[in-house]
Short mmCIF file of C-alpha atoms in Angstrom, two decimals:
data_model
loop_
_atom_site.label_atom_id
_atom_site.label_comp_id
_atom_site.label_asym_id
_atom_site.label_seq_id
_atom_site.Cartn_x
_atom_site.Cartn_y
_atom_site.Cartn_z
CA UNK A 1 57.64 -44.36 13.54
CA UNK A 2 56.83 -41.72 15.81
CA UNK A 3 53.78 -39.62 16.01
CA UNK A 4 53.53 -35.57 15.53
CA UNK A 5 51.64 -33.32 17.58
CA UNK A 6 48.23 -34.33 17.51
CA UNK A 7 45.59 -31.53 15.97
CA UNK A 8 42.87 -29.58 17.95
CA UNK A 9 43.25 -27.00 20.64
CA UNK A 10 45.96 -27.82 23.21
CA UNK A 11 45.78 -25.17 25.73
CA UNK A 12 41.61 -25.74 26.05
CA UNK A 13 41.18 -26.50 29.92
CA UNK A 14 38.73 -29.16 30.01
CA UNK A 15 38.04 -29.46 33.88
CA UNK A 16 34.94 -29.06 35.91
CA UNK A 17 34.15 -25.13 36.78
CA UNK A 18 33.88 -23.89 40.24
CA UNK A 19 30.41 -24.00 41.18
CA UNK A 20 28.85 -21.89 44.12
CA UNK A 21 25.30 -22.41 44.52
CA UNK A 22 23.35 -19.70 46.58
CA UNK A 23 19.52 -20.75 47.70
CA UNK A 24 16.73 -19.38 49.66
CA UNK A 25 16.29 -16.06 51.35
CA UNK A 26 19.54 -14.48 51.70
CA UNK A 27 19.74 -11.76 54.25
CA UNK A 28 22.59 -9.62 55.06
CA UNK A 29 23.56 -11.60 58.58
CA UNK A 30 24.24 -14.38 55.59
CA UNK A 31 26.65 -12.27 53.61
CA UNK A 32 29.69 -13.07 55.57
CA UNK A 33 28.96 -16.81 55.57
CA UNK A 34 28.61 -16.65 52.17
CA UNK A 35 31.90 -15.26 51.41
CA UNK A 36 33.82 -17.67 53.64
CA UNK A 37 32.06 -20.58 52.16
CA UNK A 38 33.48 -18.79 48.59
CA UNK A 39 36.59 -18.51 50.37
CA UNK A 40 36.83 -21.72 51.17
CA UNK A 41 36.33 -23.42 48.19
CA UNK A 42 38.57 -20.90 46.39
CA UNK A 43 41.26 -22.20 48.95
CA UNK A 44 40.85 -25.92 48.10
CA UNK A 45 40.97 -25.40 44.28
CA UNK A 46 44.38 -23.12 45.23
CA UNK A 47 45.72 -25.97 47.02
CA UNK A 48 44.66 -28.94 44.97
CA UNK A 49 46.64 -27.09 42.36
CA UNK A 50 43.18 -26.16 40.29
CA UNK A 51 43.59 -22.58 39.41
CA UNK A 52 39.88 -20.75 39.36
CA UNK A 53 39.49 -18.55 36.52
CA UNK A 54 35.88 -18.29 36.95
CA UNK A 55 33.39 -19.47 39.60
CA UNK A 56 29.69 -20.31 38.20
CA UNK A 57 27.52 -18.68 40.93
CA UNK A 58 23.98 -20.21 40.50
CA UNK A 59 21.44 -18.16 42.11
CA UNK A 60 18.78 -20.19 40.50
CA UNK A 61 17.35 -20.77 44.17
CA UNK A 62 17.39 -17.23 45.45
CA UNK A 63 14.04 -16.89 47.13
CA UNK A 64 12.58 -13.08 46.55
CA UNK A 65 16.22 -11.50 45.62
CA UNK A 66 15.89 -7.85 47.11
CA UNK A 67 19.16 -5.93 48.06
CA UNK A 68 20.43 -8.28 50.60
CA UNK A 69 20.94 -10.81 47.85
CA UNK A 70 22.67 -7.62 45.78
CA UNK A 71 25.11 -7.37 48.64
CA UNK A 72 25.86 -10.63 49.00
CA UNK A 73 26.87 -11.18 45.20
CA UNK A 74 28.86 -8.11 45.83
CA UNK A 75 30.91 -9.47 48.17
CA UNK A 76 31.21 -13.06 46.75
CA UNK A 77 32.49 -10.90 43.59
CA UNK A 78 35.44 -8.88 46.27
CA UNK A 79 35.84 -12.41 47.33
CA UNK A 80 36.77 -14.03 44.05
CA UNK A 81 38.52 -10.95 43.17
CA UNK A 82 40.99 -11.78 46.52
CA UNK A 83 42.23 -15.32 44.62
CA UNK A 84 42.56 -14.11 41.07
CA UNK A 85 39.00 -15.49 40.34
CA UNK A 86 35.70 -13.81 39.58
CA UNK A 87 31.79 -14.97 39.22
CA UNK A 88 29.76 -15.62 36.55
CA UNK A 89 26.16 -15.50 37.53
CA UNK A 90 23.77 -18.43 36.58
CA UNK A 91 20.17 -18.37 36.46
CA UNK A 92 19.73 -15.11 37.88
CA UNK A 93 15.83 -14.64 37.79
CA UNK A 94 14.44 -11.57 35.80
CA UNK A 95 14.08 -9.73 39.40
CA UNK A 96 17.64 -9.92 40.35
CA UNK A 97 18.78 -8.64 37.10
CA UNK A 98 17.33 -5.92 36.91
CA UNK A 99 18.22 -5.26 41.31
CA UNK A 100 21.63 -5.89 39.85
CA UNK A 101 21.84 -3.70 36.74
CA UNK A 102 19.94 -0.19 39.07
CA UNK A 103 22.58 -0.60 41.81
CA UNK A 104 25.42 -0.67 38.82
CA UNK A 105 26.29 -4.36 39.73
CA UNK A 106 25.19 -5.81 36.19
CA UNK A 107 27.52 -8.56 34.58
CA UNK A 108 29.23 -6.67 31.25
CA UNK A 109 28.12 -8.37 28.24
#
């Protein structure tokens, strides 16, 4: 006796996301460093065969966001962008929002 197809969702990927995890005071001399950590990680999921749809970017731990911290989720955004990926912001604090949503950076709903 053989067995069908078995019933559910077949094309559901059911693997870890991404995670990027941005903490403390971010400045702008952190941007860059930022982004090539991003990169980085990006690169091993490329090569490990994982493709990224979407990175979870938790800024949970973002000390005092002010516009350094708007730049620096701007680039890790360009960044993703580069590999086919993009963020998803996680615990963004009320503060950051709002940074995000005057400088025309807010996540679409």
């Amino acid at each position: 006796m053989s067995s069908g197809r078995l019933a559910g969702l077949p094309d559901v990927d059911v693997t870890e996301p991404l995670v990027f995890v941005v903490t403390g005071p971010v400045g702008r001399a952190d941007v860059p460093r930022l982004c090539e950590e991003l990169r980085r990680l990006l690169h091993g999921a490329g090569a490990a065969g994982r493709t990224a749809g979407a990175v979870d970017c938790d800024v949970g731990g973002l000390v005092r966001p002010g516009l350094a911290a708007v730049e620096a989720i701007a680039g890790l955004r360009l960044t993703a962008l580069r590999y086919g990926s993009r963020i998803r912001l996680r615990n963004a604090s009320p503060a950051l929002t709002e940074l995000l949503a005057l400088t025309g950076l807010a996540e679409p709903r």
